[in-house]
Tab-separated table of C-alpha atoms in Angstrom:
chain	number	residue	atom	x	y	z
A	1419	UNK	CA	47.723	-59.979	-11.031
A	1420	UNK	CA	48.572	-56.997	-8.867
A	1421	UNK	CA	47.939	-53.588	-10.232
A	1422	UNK	CA	50.494	-50.873	-10.732
A	1423	UNK	CA	49.174	-49.114	-7.648
A	1424	UNK	CA	49.701	-52.121	-5.391
A	1425	UNK	CA	53.081	-52.878	-6.887
A	1426	UNK	CA	54.431	-49.406	-6.265
A	1427	UNK	CA	52.971	-49.213	-2.771
A	1428	UNK	CA	54.472	-52.613	-1.915
A	1429	UNK	CA	57.923	-51.519	-3.122
A	1430	UNK	CA	57.795	-48.297	-1.129
A	1431	UNK	CA	56.536	-50.048	2.019
A	1432	UNK	CA	59.276	-52.678	1.808
A	1433	UNK	CA	61.880	-49.943	1.359
A	1434	UNK	CA	60.661	-48.130	4.467
A	1435	UNK	CA	60.496	-51.351	6.460
A	1436	UNK	CA	64.070	-52.303	5.551
A	1437	UNK	CA	65.398	-48.916	6.601
A	1438	UNK	CA	63.562	-49.027	9.967
A	1439	UNK	CA	62.210	-45.595	9.221
A	1440	UNK	CA	59.598	-44.026	11.460
A	1441	UNK	CA	57.816	-42.364	8.525
A	1442	UNK	CA	54.677	-43.994	7.205
A	1443	UNK	CA	53.518	-43.856	3.610
A	1444	UNK	CA	49.884	-42.905	3.071
A	1445	UNK	CA	48.447	-43.381	-0.432
A	1446	UNK	CA	45.963	-40.982	-1.984
A	1447	UNK	CA	43.679	-43.119	-4.168
A	1448	UNK	CA	41.882	-40.254	-5.845
A	1449	UNK	CA	41.769	-40.810	-9.624
A	1450	UNK	CA	42.777	-37.950	-11.858
A	1451	UNK	CA	41.227	-37.892	-15.349
A	1452	UNK	CA	44.042	-35.924	-16.948
A	1453	UNK	CA	46.061	-37.800	-19.495
A	1454	UNK	CA	49.632	-38.793	-18.650
A	1455	UNK	CA	49.295	-38.456	-14.842
A	1456	UNK	CA	49.496	-41.478	-12.518
A	1457	UNK	CA	46.108	-42.348	-11.078
A	1458	UNK	CA	47.268	-41.963	-7.461
A	1459	UNK	CA	49.316	-39.716	-5.150
A	1460	UNK	CA	50.944	-40.245	-1.735
A	1461	UNK	CA	52.154	-38.335	1.330
A	1462	UNK	CA	54.295	-39.149	4.399
A	1463	UNK	CA	53.191	-39.185	8.044
A	1464	UNK	CA	55.160	-39.724	11.266
A	1465	UNK	CA	54.295	-42.996	12.967
A	1466	UNK	CA	54.501	-41.910	16.638
A	1467	UNK	CA	54.293	-45.412	18.111
A	1468	UNK	CA	57.018	-46.634	15.804
A	1469	UNK	CA	59.080	-43.523	16.558
A	1470	UNK	CA	58.960	-44.148	20.339
A	1471	UNK	CA	59.832	-47.799	19.842
A	1472	UNK	CA	62.773	-46.904	17.601
A	1473	UNK	CA	64.033	-44.329	20.121
A	1474	UNK	CA	64.007	-46.921	22.907
A	1475	UNK	CA	65.766	-49.416	20.665
A	1476	UNK	CA	68.544	-46.973	19.822
A	1477	UNK	CA	68.941	-46.046	23.492
A	1478	UNK	CA	69.264	-49.719	24.425
A	1479	UNK	CA	71.774	-50.169	21.622
A	1480	UNK	CA	73.878	-47.233	22.856
A	1481	UNK	CA	73.822	-48.550	26.441
A	1482	UNK	CA	74.766	-52.008	25.192
A	1483	UNK	CA	77.650	-50.532	23.212
A	1484	UNK	CA	79.020	-48.690	26.273
A	1485	UNK	CA	78.605	-51.792	28.427
A	1486	UNK	CA	80.485	-53.783	25.823
A	1487	UNK	CA	83.320	-51.240	25.875
A	1488	UNK	CA	83.353	-51.318	29.689
A	1489	UNK	CA	83.452	-55.125	29.641
A	1490	UNK	CA	86.331	-55.067	27.163
A	1491	UNK	CA	88.300	-52.606	29.308
A	1492	UNK	CA	87.551	-54.667	32.409
A	1493	UNK	CA	88.785	-57.913	30.832
A	1494	UNK	CA	91.851	-56.275	29.299
A	1495	UNK	CA	92.990	-53.970	32.094
A	1496	UNK	CA	90.697	-54.482	35.092
A	1497	UNK	CA	87.729	-52.136	35.306
A	1498	UNK	CA	87.763	-51.853	39.096
A	1499	UNK	CA	91.109	-50.022	38.951
A	1500	UNK	CA	89.605	-47.273	36.825
A	1501	UNK	CA	86.515	-47.254	39.042
A	1502	UNK	CA	88.604	-46.787	42.194
A	1503	UNK	CA	90.626	-44.017	40.553
A	1504	UNK	CA	87.384	-42.323	39.507
A	1505	UNK	CA	85.965	-42.622	43.027
A	1506	UNK	CA	89.104	-41.100	44.566
A	1507	UNK	CA	89.112	-38.305	41.985
A	1508	UNK	CA	85.484	-37.479	42.730
A	1509	UNK	CA	86.253	-37.665	46.461
A	1510	UNK	CA	89.115	-35.183	45.980
A	1511	UNK	CA	86.846	-32.841	44.016
A	1512	UNK	CA	84.184	-33.119	46.733
A	1513	UNK	CA	86.792	-32.425	49.431
A	1514	UNK	CA	88.047	-29.372	47.553
A	1515	UNK	CA	84.538	-27.965	47.265
A	1516	UNK	CA	83.736	-28.630	50.930
A	1517	UNK	CA	86.954	-27.161	52.337
A	1518	UNK	CA	86.771	-24.149	50.055
A	1519	UNK	CA	83.243	-23.457	51.269
A	1520	UNK	CA	84.310	-23.875	54.902
A	1521	UNK	CA	87.645	-22.002	54.920
A	1522	UNK	CA	87.547	-19.352	52.177
A	1523	UNK	CA	85.408	-16.800	54.021
A	1524	UNK	CA	87.320	-17.311	57.279
A	1525	UNK	CA	90.658	-16.775	55.528
A	1526	UNK	CA	89.528	-13.431	54.119
A	1527	UNK	CA	88.235	-12.386	57.529
A	1528	UNK	CA	91.501	-13.361	59.248
A	1529	UNK	CA	93.577	-11.514	56.647
A	1530	UNK	CA	91.510	-8.353	57.024
A	1531	UNK	CA	91.635	-8.540	60.810
A	1532	UNK	CA	95.406	-9.157	60.850
A	1533	UNK	CA	96.092	-6.314	58.429
A	1534	UNK	CA	93.965	-4.004	60.571
A	1535	UNK	CA	95.920	-4.980	63.701
A	1536	UNK	CA	99.239	-4.521	61.890
A	1537	UNK	CA	98.159	-1.074	60.704
A	1538	UNK	CA	97.404	-0.155	64.310
A	1539	UNK	CA	100.903	-1.278	65.345
A	1540	UNK	CA	102.448	0.678	62.462
A	1541	UNK	CA	100.474	3.809	63.329
A	1542	UNK	CA	101.606	3.596	66.945
A	1543	UNK	CA	105.214	3.161	65.843
A	1544	UNK	CA	105.017	6.119	63.444
A	1545	UNK	CA	103.462	8.304	66.146
A	1546	UNK	CA	106.178	7.273	68.590
A	1547	UNK	CA	108.923	8.077	66.034
A	1548	UNK	CA	107.334	11.461	65.428
A	1549	UNK	CA	107.252	12.220	69.140
A	1550	UNK	CA	110.867	11.190	69.694
A	1551	UNK	CA	112.032	13.129	66.669
A	1552	UNK	CA	110.710	16.455	67.907
A	1553	UNK	CA	111.259	15.793	71.615
A	1554	UNK	CA	113.812	17.818	73.553
A	1555	UNK	CA	116.276	14.975	74.076
A	1556	UNK	CA	119.942	14.554	73.527
A	1557	UNK	CA	121.064	12.464	70.582
A	1558	UNK	CA	122.223	9.449	72.594
A	1559	UNK	CA	118.978	9.144	74.561
A	1560	UNK	CA	116.925	9.559	71.397
A	1561	UNK	CA	118.835	6.811	69.590
A	1562	UNK	CA	118.548	4.445	72.531
A	1563	UNK	CA	114.795	4.988	72.776
A	1564	UNK	CA	114.375	4.588	69.015
A	1565	UNK	CA	116.402	1.361	69.129
A	1566	UNK	CA	114.251	-0.029	71.961
A	1567	UNK	CA	110.990	0.937	70.307
A	1568	UNK	CA	112.104	-0.512	66.979
A	1569	UNK	CA	112.734	-3.875	68.626
A	1570	UNK	CA	109.373	-3.681	70.335
A	1571	UNK	CA	107.727	-2.792	67.022
A	1572	UNK	CA	109.277	-5.802	65.284
A	1573	UNK	CA	108.236	-8.098	68.125
A	1574	UNK	CA	104.680	-6.767	68.055
A	1575	UNK	CA	104.515	-7.331	64.303
A	1576	UNK	CA	105.623	-10.951	64.748
A	1577	UNK	CA	103.077	-11.483	67.513
A	1578	UNK	CA	100.301	-9.875	65.443
A	1579	UNK	CA	101.009	-12.164	62.499
A	1580	UNK	CA	101.429	-15.233	64.737
A	1581	UNK	CA	105.079	-15.819	63.845
A	1582	UNK	CA	106.758	-14.889	67.105
A	1583	UNK	CA	106.895	-18.305	68.758
A	1584	UNK	CA	109.886	-20.190	67.370
A	1585	UNK	CA	111.391	-17.153	65.687
A	1586	UNK	CA	115.004	-16.133	66.147
A	1587	UNK	CA	113.938	-13.165	68.223
A	1588	UNK	CA	111.944	-15.418	70.549
A	1589	UNK	CA	114.855	-17.856	70.925
A	1590	UNK	CA	117.361	-15.083	71.642
A	1591	UNK	CA	115.359	-13.847	74.643
A	1592	UNK	CA	116.158	-17.063	76.553
A	1593	UNK	CA	118.530	-19.194	74.522
A	1594	UNK	CA	118.749	-22.052	77.026
A	1595	UNK	CA	114.988	-22.430	77.367
A	1596	UNK	CA	113.753	-21.550	73.882
A	1597	UNK	CA	116.394	-23.260	71.767
A	1598	UNK	CA	114.916	-26.027	69.641
A	1599	UNK	CA	117.651	-28.619	69.273
A	1600	UNK	CA	117.918	-30.129	72.734
A	1601	UNK	CA	117.737	-33.865	73.395
A	1602	UNK	CA	113.961	-34.261	73.859
A	1603	UNK	CA	113.018	-32.169	70.789
A	1604	UNK	CA	115.680	-34.028	68.784
A	1605	UNK	CA	114.188	-37.357	69.887
A	1606	UNK	CA	110.754	-36.034	68.940
A	1607	UNK	CA	112.132	-35.136	65.489
A	1608	UNK	CA	113.529	-38.657	65.111
A	1609	UNK	CA	110.109	-40.077	66.013
A	1610	UNK	CA	108.416	-37.910	63.376
A	1611	UNK	CA	110.870	-39.278	60.799
A	1612	UNK	CA	110.290	-43.001	61.228
A	1613	UNK	CA	106.582	-42.584	62.047
A	1614	UNK	CA	106.123	-40.486	58.852
A	1615	UNK	CA	104.145	-37.828	60.768
A	1616	UNK	CA	106.340	-34.903	59.751
A	1617	UNK	CA	104.830	-31.842	61.443
A	1618	UNK	CA	107.305	-29.448	59.882
A	1619	UNK	CA	107.633	-27.453	63.108
A	1620	UNK	CA	111.125	-28.834	63.670
A	1621	UNK	CA	113.463	-29.678	60.812
A	1622	UNK	CA	117.141	-29.775	60.007
A	1623	UNK	CA	118.612	-26.625	58.476
A	1624	UNK	CA	122.005	-28.051	57.513
A	1625	UNK	CA	122.472	-30.239	54.455
A	1626	UNK	CA	124.316	-32.795	56.577
A	1627	UNK	CA	121.311	-33.075	58.894
A	1628	UNK	CA	118.924	-33.384	55.930
A	1629	UNK	CA	120.833	-36.241	54.331
A	1630	UNK	CA	121.270	-37.949	57.703
A	1631	UNK	CA	117.456	-37.693	57.998
A	1632	UNK	CA	117.116	-39.528	54.672
A	1633	UNK	CA	119.324	-42.399	55.816
A	1634	UNK	CA	117.677	-42.475	59.233
A	1635	UNK	CA	114.205	-42.648	57.652
A	1636	UNK	CA	115.158	-45.444	55.260
A	1637	UNK	CA	116.190	-47.570	58.213
A	1638	UNK	CA	113.549	-46.431	60.694
A	1639	UNK	CA	110.389	-46.650	58.584
A	1640	UNK	CA	110.624	-50.421	57.918
A	1641	UNK	CA	111.448	-50.993	61.594
A	1642	UNK	CA	108.434	-48.896	62.566
A	1643	UNK	CA	106.145	-50.856	60.237
A	1644	UNK	CA	107.503	-54.125	61.630
A	1645	UNK	CA	106.890	-52.927	65.189
A	1646	UNK	CA	103.370	-51.732	64.436
A	1647	UNK	CA	102.556	-55.001	62.679
A	1648	UNK	CA	103.897	-57.099	65.548
A	1649	UNK	CA	102.164	-55.167	68.320
A	1650	UNK	CA	98.984	-54.933	66.252
A	1651	UNK	CA	98.971	-58.702	65.723
A	1652	UNK	CA	99.350	-59.301	69.459
A	1653	UNK	CA	96.568	-56.877	70.355
A	1654	UNK	CA	94.338	-58.253	67.607
A	1655	UNK	CA	94.889	-61.844	68.736
A	1656	UNK	CA	94.281	-61.067	72.418
A	1657	UNK	CA	91.186	-59.028	71.616
A	1658	UNK	CA	89.832	-61.760	69.367
A	1659	UNK	CA	90.351	-64.372	72.063
A	1660	UNK	CA	88.529	-62.227	74.588
A	1661	UNK	CA	85.736	-61.577	72.097
A	1662	UNK	CA	85.490	-65.290	71.290
A	1663	UNK	CA	85.191	-66.224	74.961
A	1664	UNK	CA	82.523	-63.615	75.582
A	1665	UNK	CA	80.672	-64.709	72.479
A	1666	UNK	CA	80.821	-68.392	73.447
A	1667	UNK	CA	79.590	-67.663	76.986
A	1668	UNK	CA	76.702	-65.598	75.651
A	1669	UNK	CA	75.830	-68.355	73.196
A	1670	UNK	CA	75.961	-71.078	75.891
A	1671	UNK	CA	73.578	-69.086	78.053
A	1672	UNK	CA	70.904	-69.387	75.364
A	1673	UNK	CA	71.496	-72.998	74.278
A	1674	UNK	CA	70.368	-75.954	76.279
A	1675	UNK	CA	72.583	-78.769	77.460
A	1676	UNK	CA	71.636	-81.125	74.631
A	1677	UNK	CA	72.842	-78.715	71.941
A	1678	UNK	CA	76.027	-77.999	73.899
A	1679	UNK	CA	76.829	-81.690	74.210
A	1680	UNK	CA	76.124	-82.259	70.537
A	1681	UNK	CA	78.339	-79.367	69.363
A	1682	UNK	CA	81.108	-79.636	71.984
A	1683	UNK	CA	83.457	-81.780	69.924
A	1684	UNK	CA	83.108	-79.639	66.811
A	1685	UNK	CA	83.566	-76.391	68.741
A	1686	UNK	CA	86.645	-77.725	70.553
A	1687	UNK	CA	88.175	-78.950	67.329
A	1688	UNK	CA	87.675	-75.613	65.577
A	1689	UNK	CA	88.284	-73.262	68.505
A	1690	UNK	CA	91.711	-72.197	67.334
A	1691	UNK	CA	90.460	-71.721	63.771
A	1692	UNK	CA	87.535	-69.598	65.019
A	1693	UNK	CA	89.923	-67.429	67.019
A	1694	UNK	CA	92.053	-66.838	63.944
A	1695	UNK	CA	89.117	-66.109	61.647
A	1696	UNK	CA	87.184	-63.907	64.065
A	1697	UNK	CA	88.069	-60.251	63.634
A	1698	UNK	CA	87.122	-57.266	65.719
A	1699	UNK	CA	83.957	-55.572	64.473
A	1700	UNK	CA	84.407	-52.175	62.930
A	1701	UNK	CA	82.251	-50.426	65.522
A	1702	UNK	CA	84.401	-51.866	68.305
A	1703	UNK	CA	87.680	-50.685	66.782
A	1704	UNK	CA	86.207	-47.213	66.221
A	1705	UNK	CA	84.978	-47.103	69.830
A	1706	UNK	CA	88.404	-48.176	71.139
A	1707	UNK	CA	90.092	-45.519	69.009
A	1708	UNK	CA	87.754	-42.756	70.208
A	1709	UNK	CA	88.254	-43.714	73.853
A	1710	UNK	CA	92.021	-43.806	73.383
A	1711	UNK	CA	91.977	-40.432	71.616
A	1712	UNK	CA	90.087	-38.884	74.521
A	1713	UNK	CA	92.485	-40.320	77.105
A	1714	UNK	CA	95.627	-39.186	75.278
A	1715	UNK	CA	94.083	-35.770	74.585
A	1716	UNK	CA	93.424	-35.184	78.261
A	1717	UNK	CA	96.961	-36.361	79.110
A	1718	UNK	CA	98.644	-34.008	76.617
A	1719	UNK	CA	96.387	-31.144	77.695
A	1720	UNK	CA	97.359	-31.622	81.357
A	1721	UNK	CA	101.084	-32.014	80.580
A	1722	UNK	CA	101.083	-28.847	78.494
A	1723	UNK	CA	99.298	-26.951	81.261
A	1724	UNK	CA	102.003	-27.970	83.735
A	1725	UNK	CA	104.775	-26.703	81.434
A	1726	UNK	CA	106.967	-23.688	82.239
A	1727	UNK	CA	105.354	-21.496	79.581
A	1728	UNK	CA	101.852	-20.087	79.654
A	1729	UNK	CA	99.732	-22.209	77.351
A	1730	UNK	CA	96.601	-21.397	75.338
A	1731	UNK	CA	96.341	-25.017	74.206
A	1732	UNK	CA	92.700	-26.065	74.680
A	1733	UNK	CA	91.269	-29.537	75.100
A	1734	UNK	CA	89.631	-29.364	71.667
A	1735	UNK	CA	92.996	-28.427	70.138
A	1736	UNK	CA	94.588	-31.331	72.008
A	1737	UNK	CA	92.070	-33.798	70.530
A	1738	UNK	CA	92.746	-32.421	67.041
A	1739	UNK	CA	96.516	-32.610	67.577
A	1740	UNK	CA	96.352	-36.210	68.802
A	1741	UNK	CA	94.229	-37.400	65.874
A	1742	UNK	CA	96.383	-35.592	63.295
A	1743	UNK	CA	99.458	-37.200	64.881
A	1744	UNK	CA	98.078	-40.738	65.129
A	1745	UNK	CA	96.739	-40.633	61.582
A	1746	UNK	CA	100.258	-39.528	60.450
A	1747	UNK	CA	98.784	-36.480	58.722
A	1748	UNK	CA	100.915	-34.095	60.778
A	1749	UNK	CA	99.941	-30.619	59.573
A	1750	UNK	CA	101.813	-28.871	62.359
A	1751	UNK	CA	99.273	-26.028	62.459
A	1752	UNK	CA	98.203	-26.786	66.057
A	1753	UNK	CA	100.992	-27.716	68.460
A	1754	UNK	CA	101.341	-27.703	72.264
A	1755	UNK	CA	104.215	-25.838	73.865
A	1756	UNK	CA	106.190	-28.675	75.446
A	1757	UNK	CA	103.889	-31.725	75.759
A	1758	UNK	CA	104.974	-33.179	72.418
A	1759	UNK	CA	108.516	-33.619	73.742
A	1760	UNK	CA	107.429	-35.757	76.698
A	1761	UNK	CA	108.606	-39.399	76.358
A	1762	UNK	CA	105.161	-40.727	77.327
A	1763	UNK	CA	103.658	-38.727	74.471
A	1764	UNK	CA	105.814	-40.591	71.967
A	1765	UNK	CA	104.852	-43.925	73.527
A	1766	UNK	CA	101.163	-42.942	73.440
A	1767	UNK	CA	101.479	-42.049	69.767
A	1768	UNK	CA	103.114	-45.418	69.063
A	1769	UNK	CA	100.199	-47.285	70.657
A	1770	UNK	CA	97.801	-44.990	68.817
A	1771	UNK	CA	99.426	-45.887	65.502
A	1772	UNK	CA	98.858	-49.559	66.314
A	1773	UNK	CA	95.179	-48.997	67.190
A	1774	UNK	CA	94.465	-46.948	64.084
A	1775	UNK	CA	96.215	-49.562	61.944
A	1776	UNK	CA	93.873	-52.216	63.398
A	1777	UNK	CA	90.889	-49.977	62.628
A	1778	UNK	CA	92.151	-49.361	59.094
A	1779	UNK	CA	92.591	-53.101	58.583
A	1780	UNK	CA	89.043	-53.789	59.738
A	1781	UNK	CA	87.654	-50.964	57.602
A	1782	UNK	CA	89.665	-52.141	54.603
A	1783	UNK	CA	88.269	-55.649	55.050
A	1784	UNK	CA	84.682	-54.352	55.072
A	1785	UNK	CA	85.281	-52.086	52.078
A	1786	UNK	CA	87.020	-54.906	50.216
A	1787	UNK	CA	84.096	-57.277	50.722
A	1788	UNK	CA	81.575	-54.590	49.815
A	1789	UNK	CA	83.379	-53.301	46.730
A	1790	UNK	CA	84.662	-56.520	45.154
A	1791	UNK	CA	81.558	-58.536	45.958
């Protein structure tokens, strides 16, 4: 028979084992001679090995629980949708941090510099007013000079703040040349509507023109997408055929005649299918886009230089303007003087939209395979 000591120790050990506790029971077997006191004592000790094992088990259990929740969400709603939304959110946060770090200091510097220049203009105007006020002039001459200097002061303030070009004061100096709504600028505005570029540098100011723009866009945008899709399909098919021929010639140069004869029937039977399945590599579409961007940038730079107005439009600004236009971002912060109204510019942008759509399709295909696989 088991003694009272063994019985109690067994009960306590079983209790600890059932509760998966990391404490260990240690019995003190010293016998006490006093009457009425149990002949043993006990104390608790931490079992470090068992504690580490239990911690790992609970961690695995927590990970398993979260994976089970993720699997449930994925089967119920589609987990990749939430993953894509999370990726885009993190990408937006990253973009905000990057652009804040790049632009914040420059903005403060530009504001301080502009305010300093405007204070100089104001000081000159105040000094001029003071001189004319106390000058020995008749009233008519004084008023005429004050009127002329006031106009000059307002113009200088617009120039200092970078708002002179396109302002009413600028247009009134030569209404025939500086007016915005002539045929070529109006056609450029129509192109920005159905191409969804939307620079914001030219826009309708009447409610009739704004609602006509809505109707015009609803009709023009689907037509533009249809045109881009059609031209893009033609360019993609022709490029794929050329790539297939070059690839087949390169492959024949390394295969001997026996392998060519053996595979001729199969290659001829599947030639059309290979042409349809073969897509332009991503590096090739990016290279074509970069070359096209450089060509159009040089063209717009040269056209703007040959315009009637003196231009400070640089080649780097032209490259930025072309990419922003072709990608349909259209900030409108960097614009040439007259090159954007040239008909060939609109045609170049149309071809650029087709090329960048082909690149986006190729990039989407690679991202799709990478992400979903």
